[in-house]
Coordinates of C-alpha atoms in Angstrom, one line a residue:
M917 CA 0.0 0.0 0.0
A918 CA 1.4 3.4 -1.0
V919 CA 2.1 5.8 1.8
T920 CA -0.1 8.8 1.2
P921 CA -1.5 11.5 3.5
E922 CA -4.9 9.9 3.2
N923 CA -3.7 6.5 4.2
V924 CA -1.8 7.9 7.2
I925 CA -4.9 9.7 8.4
S926 CA -7.0 6.5 7.9
L927 CA -4.6 4.3 9.8
A928 CA -4.4 6.9 12.6
A929 CA -8.2 7.2 12.8
S930 CA -9.0 3.4 12.8
P931 CA -8.2 2.8 16.5
L932 CA -10.4 5.8 17.3
Q933 CA -13.2 4.3 15.2
Y934 CA -12.8 1.0 16.9
L935 CA -12.9 2.6 20.3
S936 CA -16.1 4.5 19.4
W937 CA -17.8 1.3 18.5
V938 CA -16.7 -0.3 21.8
Q939 CA -18.0 2.7 23.7
L940 CA -21.2 2.6 21.8
A941 CA -21.7 -1.1 22.6
L942 CA -20.8 -0.6 26.2
S943 CA -23.2 2.3 26.4
A944 CA -26.0 0.2 24.9
V945 CA -25.3 -2.6 27.3
G946 CA -25.2 -0.2 30.2
A947 CA -28.4 1.4 29.2
L948 CA -30.1 -2.0 28.9
V949 CA -28.8 -3.1 32.3
A950 CA -30.0 0.2 33.9
Y951 CA -33.4 -0.2 32.3
Q952 CA -33.7 -3.8 33.6
A953 CA -32.6 -2.7 37.0
A954 CA -35.1 0.1 37.1
S955 CA -37.8 -2.3 35.9
L956 CA -37.0 -4.7 38.7
V957 CA -37.1 -2.0 41.3
F958 CA -40.4 -0.6 40.0
T959 CA -41.9 -4.2 39.7
Y960 CA -40.9 -5.1 43.3
W961 CA -42.2 -1.8 44.6
R962 CA -45.6 -2.3 42.8
H963 CA -45.9 -5.8 44.3
T964 CA -45.4 -4.3 47.8
R965 CA -48.6 -2.3 47.1
S966 CA -50.7 -5.3 45.9
P967 CA -54.0 -5.8 47.7
L968 CA -53.1 -9.5 47.9
R969 CA -50.4 -8.7 50.5
K970 CA -53.1 -8.9 53.2
I971 CA -54.2 -12.5 52.4
P972 CA -52.5 -15.1 54.6
G973 CA -49.9 -17.5 53.1
P974 CA -46.3 -18.7 53.6
A975 CA -43.8 -16.0 54.4
L976 CA -41.5 -14.7 51.6
P977 CA -38.6 -17.1 51.4
H978 CA -35.1 -15.8 51.7
N979 CA -34.8 -15.9 47.9
W980 CA -36.9 -12.9 46.8
L981 CA -35.9 -13.5 43.1
T982 CA -37.8 -16.8 42.8
G983 CA -40.0 -16.5 45.9
S984 CA -41.9 -19.7 46.7
Q985 CA -41.3 -21.0 43.1
H986 CA -38.1 -22.7 44.4
V987 CA -40.2 -25.3 46.3
F988 CA -41.5 -26.5 43.0
F989 CA -38.0 -27.3 41.7
D990 CA -37.8 -30.3 44.1
G991 CA -40.6 -32.1 42.4
E992 CA -42.9 -31.9 45.4
G993 CA -45.1 -29.1 44.1
M994 CA -48.4 -30.9 44.6
Q995 CA -47.5 -31.9 48.1
H996 CA -46.6 -28.3 49.0
L997 CA -49.9 -27.1 47.7
D998 CA -51.7 -29.8 49.7
N999 CA -49.9 -28.8 52.9
W1000 CA -50.5 -25.1 52.4
G1001 CA -54.2 -25.8 51.7
K1002 CA -54.5 -27.6 55.0
T1003 CA -52.7 -24.8 56.9
Y1004 CA -54.4 -21.8 55.3
G1005 CA -57.6 -23.1 53.9
G1006 CA -59.0 -22.6 50.4
N1007 CA -57.6 -19.2 49.8
F1008 CA -53.9 -18.2 50.4
T1009 CA -51.1 -16.3 48.7
L1010 CA -47.7 -17.4 47.6
R1011 CA -44.8 -15.1 46.8
S1012 CA -43.5 -15.6 43.3
T1013 CA -40.7 -14.1 41.2
L1014 CA -39.5 -10.7 42.2
G1015 CA -41.7 -10.7 45.2
S1016 CA -45.0 -10.8 43.2
Y1017 CA -48.1 -12.2 44.8
Q1018 CA -50.0 -15.3 43.6
L1019 CA -53.5 -16.0 44.9
V1020 CA -54.3 -19.7 45.2
T1021 CA -58.0 -20.3 45.5
T1022 CA -60.4 -23.3 45.4
D1023 CA -63.4 -21.0 45.6
E1024 CA -65.7 -22.1 42.7
R1025 CA -67.1 -18.7 42.1
A1026 CA -63.7 -17.1 42.0
L1027 CA -62.4 -19.9 39.7
T1028 CA -65.3 -19.5 37.4
H1029 CA -64.6 -15.8 37.1
V1030 CA -60.9 -16.3 36.4
I1031 CA -61.4 -19.1 33.9
F1032 CA -64.1 -17.4 31.9
A1033 CA -62.8 -13.8 32.0
T1034 CA -60.1 -14.6 29.3
G1035 CA -60.0 -10.9 28.3
V1036 CA -58.7 -10.1 31.8
F1037 CA -56.7 -13.2 32.7
H1038 CA -54.1 -14.6 30.4
K1039 CA -51.4 -17.3 30.8
R1040 CA -48.5 -15.9 32.8
T1041 CA -45.9 -13.9 30.8
T1042 CA -43.1 -16.2 31.7
E1043 CA -45.0 -19.3 30.6
R1044 CA -45.9 -17.7 27.3
R1045 CA -42.3 -16.9 26.6
G1046 CA -41.4 -20.5 27.1
L1047 CA -44.3 -21.7 24.9
L1048 CA -43.4 -19.3 22.1
R1049 CA -39.8 -20.5 22.1
L1050 CA -40.8 -24.2 22.1
L1051 CA -44.0 -24.3 20.0
G1052 CA -44.4 -21.0 18.1
Q1053 CA -47.7 -19.2 17.8
G1054 CA -50.0 -22.2 18.1
I1055 CA -53.2 -22.5 20.1
L1056 CA -51.3 -23.2 23.4
Y1057 CA -49.5 -19.8 23.1
T1058 CA -52.1 -17.4 21.7
E1059 CA -54.4 -15.2 23.6
G1060 CA -57.4 -12.9 22.9
E1061 CA -58.7 -12.6 19.4
Q1062 CA -55.8 -14.6 18.0
H1063 CA -56.7 -17.5 20.2
R1064 CA -60.3 -17.3 19.3
D1065 CA -59.3 -17.5 15.6
H1066 CA -57.3 -20.7 16.2
R1067 CA -60.0 -22.3 18.3
R1068 CA -62.8 -21.3 15.8
I1069 CA -61.0 -23.2 13.0
L1070 CA -59.9 -26.2 15.1
N1071 CA -63.1 -26.8 17.1
P1072 CA -64.9 -28.9 14.4
A1073 CA -61.8 -31.2 14.0
F1074 CA -62.0 -32.1 17.8
G1075 CA -65.8 -32.6 17.8
Y1076 CA -67.3 -36.0 18.8
S1077 CA -68.0 -37.1 15.2
H1078 CA -64.4 -36.7 14.1
V1079 CA -63.0 -38.2 17.3
R1080 CA -65.3 -41.2 16.7
D1081 CA -63.7 -41.6 13.3
M1082 CA -60.2 -41.6 14.8
N1083 CA -61.1 -44.4 17.2
D1084 CA -60.1 -47.1 14.7
Q1085 CA -56.6 -45.7 14.7
F1086 CA -56.5 -45.6 18.5
I1087 CA -57.6 -49.2 18.7
E1088 CA -55.1 -50.3 16.0
I1089 CA -52.2 -48.8 18.0
A1090 CA -53.5 -50.2 21.2
I1091 CA -53.6 -53.7 19.6
K1092 CA -50.1 -53.2 18.3
M1093 CA -48.7 -52.4 21.7
R1094 CA -50.6 -55.3 23.3
E1095 CA -49.1 -57.7 20.8
I1096 CA -45.6 -56.4 21.6
W1097 CA -46.2 -56.9 25.3
H1098 CA -47.6 -60.4 24.6
N1099 CA -44.6 -61.4 22.6
K1100 CA -42.3 -60.2 25.4
C1101 CA -44.3 -62.3 27.9
I1102 CA -43.9 -65.4 25.7
A1103 CA -40.2 -64.8 25.3
A1104 CA -39.9 -64.5 29.2
G1105 CA -41.9 -67.7 29.7
G1106 CA -44.9 -66.0 31.2
T1107 CA -44.6 -62.9 33.4
V1108 CA -42.3 -60.0 32.3
Q1109 CA -41.4 -56.7 33.8
L1110 CA -42.2 -53.7 31.6
D1111 CA -41.9 -49.9 32.0
A1112 CA -45.5 -49.0 31.3
L1113 CA -44.9 -45.3 31.0
S1114 CA -42.3 -45.7 28.3
W1115 CA -44.5 -48.0 26.2
L1116 CA -47.6 -45.8 26.6
S1117 CA -45.5 -42.7 25.6
K1118 CA -44.6 -44.5 22.4
A1119 CA -48.2 -45.5 21.7
T1120 CA -49.6 -42.1 22.3
L1121 CA -46.9 -40.5 20.2
D1122 CA -47.9 -42.8 17.3
S1123 CA -51.6 -42.0 17.9
I1124 CA -51.1 -38.2 17.8
G1125 CA -48.8 -38.4 14.8
I1126 CA -51.3 -40.5 12.7
A1127 CA -54.6 -39.0 13.9
G1128 CA -53.1 -35.5 14.3
F1129 CA -51.3 -34.9 11.1
G1130 CA -51.1 -38.2 9.2
Y1131 CA -47.4 -38.7 10.2
D1132 CA -46.0 -42.1 11.3
F1133 CA -43.5 -41.6 14.1
G1134 CA -42.9 -45.3 14.2
A1135 CA -42.3 -45.0 18.0
L1136 CA -43.6 -48.6 18.6
N1137 CA -41.3 -50.0 16.0
E1138 CA -38.8 -52.3 17.9
N1139 CA -35.8 -51.7 15.6
G1140 CA -34.6 -48.9 17.8
V1141 CA -34.4 -46.4 15.0
K1142 CA -36.1 -43.0 15.6
N1143 CA -37.1 -40.9 12.6
E1144 CA -35.9 -37.3 12.4
L1145 CA -39.1 -35.6 13.8
Y1146 CA -39.3 -38.1 16.7
A1147 CA -35.7 -37.5 17.7
A1148 CA -36.1 -33.7 17.3
F1149 CA -39.2 -33.6 19.5
E1150 CA -37.6 -35.8 22.1
R1151 CA -34.6 -33.5 22.3
L1152 CA -36.9 -30.4 22.4
L1153 CA -38.8 -31.6 25.4
R1154 CA -36.1 -33.5 27.2
V1155 CA -36.8 -33.0 30.9
D1156 CA -33.8 -32.1 33.1
N1157 CA -35.0 -32.8 36.7
K1158 CA -32.1 -31.0 38.3
P1159 CA -33.2 -28.1 40.4
T1160 CA -30.5 -25.9 38.9
A1161 CA -31.7 -26.6 35.4
E1162 CA -35.3 -25.7 36.3
L1163 CA -34.1 -22.6 38.0
R1164 CA -32.1 -21.6 35.0
A1165 CA -35.1 -22.1 32.8
L1166 CA -37.2 -19.9 35.1
L1167 CA -34.6 -17.1 35.0
E1168 CA -34.3 -17.3 31.2
N1169 CA -38.1 -16.9 30.9
L1170 CA -38.0 -14.1 33.5
F1171 CA -35.0 -12.4 31.8
P1172 CA -35.0 -13.3 28.1
I1173 CA -31.7 -11.4 27.7
L1174 CA -29.9 -14.1 29.6
R1175 CA -30.7 -16.6 26.9
R1176 CA -29.5 -14.3 24.2
L1177 CA -26.3 -13.2 25.9
A1178 CA -25.2 -16.5 27.5
P1179 CA -27.4 -19.4 26.3
S1180 CA -26.9 -22.7 28.1
A1181 CA -26.0 -25.9 26.3
R1182 CA -29.6 -27.0 26.9
A1183 CA -30.9 -23.7 25.3
R1184 CA -28.8 -24.2 22.2
E1185 CA -29.9 -27.8 21.9
T1186 CA -33.6 -26.6 22.2
D1187 CA -33.1 -24.0 19.5
L1188 CA -31.6 -26.4 17.1
S1189 CA -34.3 -29.0 17.7
K1190 CA -37.0 -26.4 17.3
K1191 CA -35.6 -25.2 13.9
L1192 CA -35.5 -28.8 12.7
M1193 CA -39.1 -29.4 13.8
D1194 CA -40.1 -26.2 12.1
D1195 CA -38.5 -27.3 8.8
I1196 CA -40.1 -30.7 8.9
G1197 CA -43.4 -29.3 10.1
M1198 CA -43.6 -26.7 7.3
G1199 CA -42.9 -29.5 4.9
I1200 CA -45.9 -31.5 6.3
V1201 CA -48.1 -28.4 6.1
Q1202 CA -47.2 -27.7 2.5
E1203 CA -47.8 -31.3 1.5
K1204 CA -51.2 -31.3 3.3
K1205 CA -52.1 -28.0 1.8
K1206 CA -51.3 -29.1 -1.7
A1207 CA -53.4 -32.2 -1.2
V1208 CA -56.3 -30.2 0.1
L1209 CA -56.2 -27.7 -2.7
A1210 CA -56.1 -30.5 -5.2
N1211 CA -59.3 -32.0 -3.7
M1212 CA -60.9 -28.6 -3.6
A1213 CA -60.1 -27.8 -7.2
G1214 CA -63.2 -26.9 -9.2
S1215 CA -65.5 -26.9 -6.2
R1216 CA -66.5 -24.4 -3.5
V1217 CA -65.7 -25.7 0.0
E1218 CA -67.4 -24.1 3.0
K1219 CA -65.9 -24.3 6.5
K1220 CA -68.8 -26.5 7.8
A1221 CA -68.4 -29.0 4.9
M1222 CA -65.1 -30.5 5.8
G1223 CA -63.7 -33.8 4.7
G1224 CA -60.4 -35.4 5.3
K1225 CA -59.2 -37.6 8.1
D1226 CA -56.4 -36.2 10.3
I1227 CA -56.7 -33.0 12.4
L1228 CA -54.2 -31.0 10.3
S1229 CA -56.0 -31.7 7.1
L1230 CA -59.3 -30.7 8.6
L1231 CA -57.6 -27.5 10.0
I1232 CA -56.2 -26.6 6.6
Q1233 CA -59.5 -27.3 4.8
A1234 CA -61.3 -25.1 7.4
N1235 CA -58.7 -22.4 7.0
L1236 CA -59.1 -22.3 3.2
A1237 CA -62.9 -22.3 3.3
E1238 CA -64.4 -19.5 1.2
D1239 CA -66.9 -18.6 3.9
L1240 CA -64.1 -17.8 6.4
P1241 CA -63.2 -14.1 6.6
A1242 CA -59.7 -13.4 5.5
T1243 CA -59.0 -11.6 8.8
Q1244 CA -59.6 -14.9 10.6
R1245 CA -57.4 -17.1 8.5
L1246 CA -54.2 -18.5 10.0
T1247 CA -50.8 -18.1 8.3
D1248 CA -48.8 -21.1 7.3
E1249 CA -46.5 -20.4 10.2
E1250 CA -49.5 -20.5 12.6
V1251 CA -50.8 -23.7 11.1
M1252 CA -47.3 -25.2 11.4
A1253 CA -47.1 -24.2 15.0
E1254 CA -50.1 -26.5 15.7
I1255 CA -48.0 -29.6 15.0
P1256 CA -45.8 -29.3 18.1
S1257 CA -48.8 -28.0 20.0
F1258 CA -50.7 -31.2 19.1
I1259 CA -47.7 -33.4 20.1
L1260 CA -47.2 -31.6 23.5
A1261 CA -50.8 -31.5 24.5
G1262 CA -51.8 -35.0 23.2
H1263 CA -48.8 -37.1 23.8
E1264 CA -47.3 -37.2 27.3
T1265 CA -50.5 -36.0 29.0
T1266 CA -52.5 -39.1 27.8
A1267 CA -49.5 -41.4 28.4
N1268 CA -49.2 -40.2 32.0
S1269 CA -52.9 -40.3 32.7
T1270 CA -53.1 -43.9 31.4
T1271 CA -50.0 -44.8 33.4
W1272 CA -51.6 -43.5 36.6
A1273 CA -54.7 -45.6 35.8
L1274 CA -52.5 -48.7 35.7
Y1275 CA -50.8 -47.7 38.9
S1276 CA -54.0 -47.3 40.7
M1277 CA -55.4 -50.6 39.5
S1278 CA -52.1 -52.3 40.4
L1279 CA -52.8 -51.3 44.0
S1280 CA -56.5 -52.1 43.7
P1281 CA -56.8 -55.6 42.1
D1282 CA -60.5 -55.7 42.8
V1283 CA -61.0 -52.7 40.6
Q1284 CA -58.8 -54.2 37.9
E1285 CA -60.7 -57.4 37.9
K1286 CA -64.1 -55.7 37.9
L1287 CA -63.1 -53.6 34.9
R1288 CA -61.7 -56.7 33.2
Q1289 CA -65.0 -58.6 33.6
E1290 CA -66.9 -55.6 32.0
I1291 CA -64.5 -55.4 29.1
L1292 CA -64.6 -59.2 28.4
Q1293 CA -68.3 -58.9 27.9
V1294 CA -67.6 -56.9 24.7
G1295 CA -67.6 -59.4 21.8
T1296 CA -65.0 -57.7 19.6
E1297 CA -61.4 -56.6 19.9
T1298 CA -62.2 -53.5 17.7
P1299 CA -65.0 -51.7 19.6
S1300 CA -66.3 -48.4 18.3
L1301 CA -66.1 -45.3 20.4
D1302 CA -69.8 -45.5 21.1
T1303 CA -69.2 -49.0 22.5
L1304 CA -66.3 -47.9 24.7
N1305 CA -68.4 -45.0 26.0
S1306 CA -71.3 -47.4 26.9
L1307 CA -69.0 -49.2 29.4
P1308 CA -69.9 -47.5 32.7
Y1309 CA -67.1 -48.9 34.9
L1310 CA -64.4 -48.1 32.2
D1311 CA -65.8 -44.5 32.3
N1312 CA -65.7 -44.5 36.1
V1313 CA -62.0 -45.6 36.1
V1314 CA -61.0 -43.0 33.6
R1315 CA -62.8 -40.2 35.5
E1316 CA -61.4 -41.3 38.8
T1317 CA -57.9 -41.4 37.4
L1318 CA -58.3 -37.9 36.0
R1319 CA -59.7 -36.7 39.3
L1320 CA -57.1 -38.2 41.6
H1321 CA -54.0 -38.0 39.3
S1322 CA -54.6 -34.9 37.2
V1323 CA -51.3 -34.7 35.2
A1324 CA -51.5 -30.9 35.2
T1325 CA -51.7 -30.2 39.0
F1326 CA -52.2 -26.4 38.5
V1327 CA -52.3 -23.7 35.9
G1328 CA -51.4 -20.0 36.3
R1329 CA -53.2 -16.9 35.1
E1330 CA -52.0 -13.3 35.1
A1331 CA -54.2 -10.2 35.2
V1332 CA -53.6 -8.0 32.2
Q1333 CA -55.7 -5.2 33.7
D1334 CA -57.0 -4.3 37.2
D1335 CA -60.0 -6.5 38.2
I1336 CA -62.3 -7.4 41.0
V1337 CA -62.6 -11.2 41.7
P1338 CA -65.9 -12.3 43.5
F1339 CA -65.9 -15.1 46.0
G1340 CA -68.7 -17.5 47.0
R1341 CA -67.3 -17.8 50.5
P1342 CA -65.8 -14.9 52.4
V1343 CA -62.0 -14.6 52.4
L1344 CA -60.4 -13.9 55.7
D1345 CA -57.4 -11.5 55.6
R1346 CA -54.5 -11.3 58.1
D1347 CA -56.4 -8.8 60.2
G1348 CA -59.4 -11.0 60.6
N1349 CA -61.5 -9.0 58.1
E1350 CA -63.9 -10.8 55.7
H1351 CA -64.0 -10.1 52.0
T1352 CA -66.6 -11.2 49.5
Q1353 CA -64.4 -9.8 46.7
L1354 CA -60.7 -9.0 46.1
K1355 CA -59.2 -6.2 44.0
L1356 CA -56.3 -7.4 41.8
Q1357 CA -53.7 -5.2 40.1
K1358 CA -52.5 -5.7 36.6
G1359 CA -49.7 -8.2 36.9
D1360 CA -51.1 -10.1 39.9
Q1361 CA -51.4 -13.8 39.4
I1362 CA -54.0 -16.5 40.2
I1363 CA -53.1 -20.1 40.7
V1364 CA -55.9 -22.5 39.7
P1365 CA -55.0 -25.5 41.9
I1366 CA -56.5 -28.4 39.8
S1367 CA -55.3 -31.1 42.2
L1368 CA -56.7 -29.4 45.3
V1369 CA -60.2 -28.9 43.7
N1370 CA -60.3 -32.4 42.3
R1371 CA -59.4 -33.9 45.7
S1372 CA -61.4 -31.5 47.9
T1373 CA -62.8 -33.2 50.9
A1374 CA -65.5 -30.6 51.0
I1375 CA -66.8 -31.9 47.7
W1376 CA -65.8 -35.6 47.6
G1377 CA -65.9 -36.4 51.3
P1378 CA -63.2 -37.8 53.7
D1379 CA -62.0 -40.4 51.2
A1380 CA -61.2 -37.8 48.5
D1381 CA -57.6 -39.1 48.4
K1382 CA -58.7 -42.6 47.8
F1383 CA -59.0 -44.3 44.3
R1384 CA -62.6 -45.4 44.3
P1385 CA -64.2 -45.4 40.8
E1386 CA -67.6 -46.3 42.3
R1387 CA -68.0 -42.7 43.6
W1388 CA -68.9 -41.7 40.0
D1389 CA -72.1 -43.8 40.2
S1390 CA -73.4 -41.1 42.6
V1391 CA -71.6 -37.8 42.1
P1392 CA -71.9 -35.3 45.0
Q1393 CA -74.1 -32.3 44.3
G1394 CA -71.2 -29.9 45.2
A1395 CA -69.1 -31.3 42.3
A1396 CA -71.5 -29.6 39.8
S1397 CA -70.1 -26.2 40.7
I1398 CA -66.6 -27.2 39.5
P1399 CA -66.1 -25.0 36.4
G1400 CA -64.6 -27.7 34.2
I1401 CA -65.4 -28.7 30.6
A1402 CA -65.6 -32.3 31.8
P1403 CA -68.5 -32.6 34.3
S1404 CA -67.3 -32.4 37.9
L1405 CA -63.6 -32.3 37.0
L1406 CA -61.1 -29.5 36.6
S1407 CA -58.5 -31.7 34.9
F1408 CA -59.2 -30.1 31.4
I1409 CA -60.0 -26.7 32.9
G1410 CA -63.1 -24.9 31.4
G1411 CA -64.2 -21.8 29.7
P1412 CA -62.8 -20.4 26.4
R1413 CA -59.4 -21.9 27.1
A1414 CA -60.6 -25.4 28.1
C1415 CA -58.5 -28.2 26.6
I1416 CA -59.8 -28.5 23.0
G1417 CA -58.6 -32.1 22.8
H1418 CA -60.3 -33.5 25.9
R1419 CA -62.5 -35.9 23.9
F1420 CA -59.5 -37.1 21.9
A1421 CA -57.6 -37.8 25.1
V1422 CA -60.4 -39.7 26.8
A1423 CA -61.1 -41.8 23.7
E1424 CA -57.4 -42.7 23.3
M1425 CA -57.1 -43.5 27.0
K1426 CA -60.2 -45.8 26.9
A1427 CA -58.8 -47.7 23.8
L1428 CA -55.5 -48.3 25.6
L1429 CA -57.0 -49.5 28.8
F1430 CA -59.5 -51.7 27.0
H1431 CA -56.7 -53.8 25.4
I1432 CA -54.3 -53.7 28.4
V1433 CA -56.9 -54.8 31.0
R1434 CA -58.4 -57.3 28.5
G1435 CA -55.1 -58.9 27.7
F1436 CA -53.1 -58.8 30.9
K1437 CA -53.0 -59.0 34.7
F1438 CA -50.5 -56.5 36.1
S1439 CA -49.1 -55.4 39.4
L1440 CA -46.3 -53.2 40.7
A1441 CA -42.8 -54.7 40.1
I1442 CA -41.5 -52.8 43.2
D1443 CA -42.8 -51.7 46.5
K1444 CA -45.1 -48.7 46.5
S1445 CA -42.8 -46.8 48.8
E1446 CA -40.1 -46.8 46.1
L1447 CA -42.2 -44.6 43.9
W1448 CA -43.3 -41.0 44.3
S1449 CA -45.3 -38.5 42.3
R1450 CA -43.0 -35.9 40.8
T1451 CA -44.7 -32.6 40.1
G1452 CA -42.9 -30.8 37.2
T1453 CA -44.5 -29.8 33.9
L1454 CA -46.6 -32.9 34.4
L1455 CA -47.3 -35.3 37.3
R1456 CA -45.1 -38.3 36.6
P1457 CA -44.2 -41.5 38.6
Q1458 CA -40.6 -41.5 39.5
L1459 CA -38.3 -44.0 41.2
R1460 CA -36.7 -42.7 44.4
K1461 CA -33.4 -44.6 44.0
D1462 CA -32.3 -43.0 40.8
N1463 CA -35.0 -40.3 40.0
S1464 CA -35.8 -42.1 36.7
V1465 CA -39.4 -41.4 35.4
Q1466 CA -41.1 -44.8 34.9
L1467 CA -43.7 -47.2 36.1
P1468 CA -42.3 -50.8 36.4
L1469 CA -45.0 -53.4 36.2
L1470 CA -45.1 -57.2 36.3
V1471 CA -47.3 -58.2 33.4
T1472 CA -48.9 -61.6 32.8
P1473 CA -50.9 -62.5 29.8
I1474 CA -54.5 -63.8 30.2
A1475 CA -54.8 -67.2 28.6

């Protein structure tokens, strides 16, 4: 390079330019940190003014950053809620992140208000951040008008008639799993030990893949080879039970900048798996959309005149219907986001619920045998959904399992504006004053304690903690006030955000139980004391000795 006055000036100025960029970056980081600090101070100050501060509850733990949330990291969340409910009654407060208040209530009138006032109460901000990162803008993430658009298009696909059509697929997969178990029993010479949860997870994944979007995960294939989408989803939702990992996830949702500036190895793995799932999911959407458009060619299709088989095809048909206003149509990205939403909502939830049914019947052999005798009266191995629903004791067992072992033990809601919550029974504050309503500030949170309501002794009597399917032959009058979409149960929530797939889940659960109970006798392979109910994202059975999530059963085929 020739030495010229211009070059000399440029070389001399470059360090200054570099320094100015460093200063600019440091200034930006400093401003961001200052903004975050100011936000934290303001948030904490606002929480100290919350009307909920006068409602009794556990004292603020020493860790003001996470509050009482840290007790849920040890997996004993449901047990803690039970203990607090016994100490403080049906209404009490917890201190959450940054000193915020959470009102836990079992009051049916208050719960009805919170569940149905979806314009006032949304999913908590930290939860929505996590859902957006994992699933995208699907039905589990969206709120307000956007959620109503998703639900309006999806509702027909989850109606009883379509779920009835899917039953043949549920039965086929249940038979496939039964045959695998039977072959293992033969190879073992009779009785074999199996991890029921693992096998049920595979069966329900295959069910949601085929019935949900016409995709074969091949989870029940015994060659040990996982297809690309199966492996990506498994990595995406891999559970790390270490308290430090759950704390890290909480902090990343609370302060998203942490994930951007210093992502953990788990965060990087999640992002890569999500991108792979999005790529595969968009391919599935485009393929389904092409098929739907080909079928629609030359004919006018209305939203109510849907054909097709799997849920995704029905969704795409409804989304392309000419009588659907353009403002209510979903984008391809929103449609694609329903795929991981279907998997998350319809896979592990049903697998765990069915697992808890087997656990309960392992401890109650009389219930197991009574159900078996009812099922054996059915003269076919491929019963219709109408036939399954006509079996009263099977229905009782399913309902009792969902009541006693609700896999979602609680859900959280956050006020997006100030509100007044009414109560059916007076709330007693720390000063002994009674309140028939409570004023909530924007940002205050409500915990809907599903497990406490489902096992309330005030509703179900002194044996509310006991597995007794016969109680559903005569449901207590008080259970009618539970604001759930399933009668007398809060397991699927209620109102505009009720679980859209509750019929799907119950039908799948009945198909699996029909063939397991019909084909095998089963009991726990270990002592009951070696298992505990771990409360995390879902309620799962876990071994105490190594913290592995499983349900070991001794399974014997019925001749």
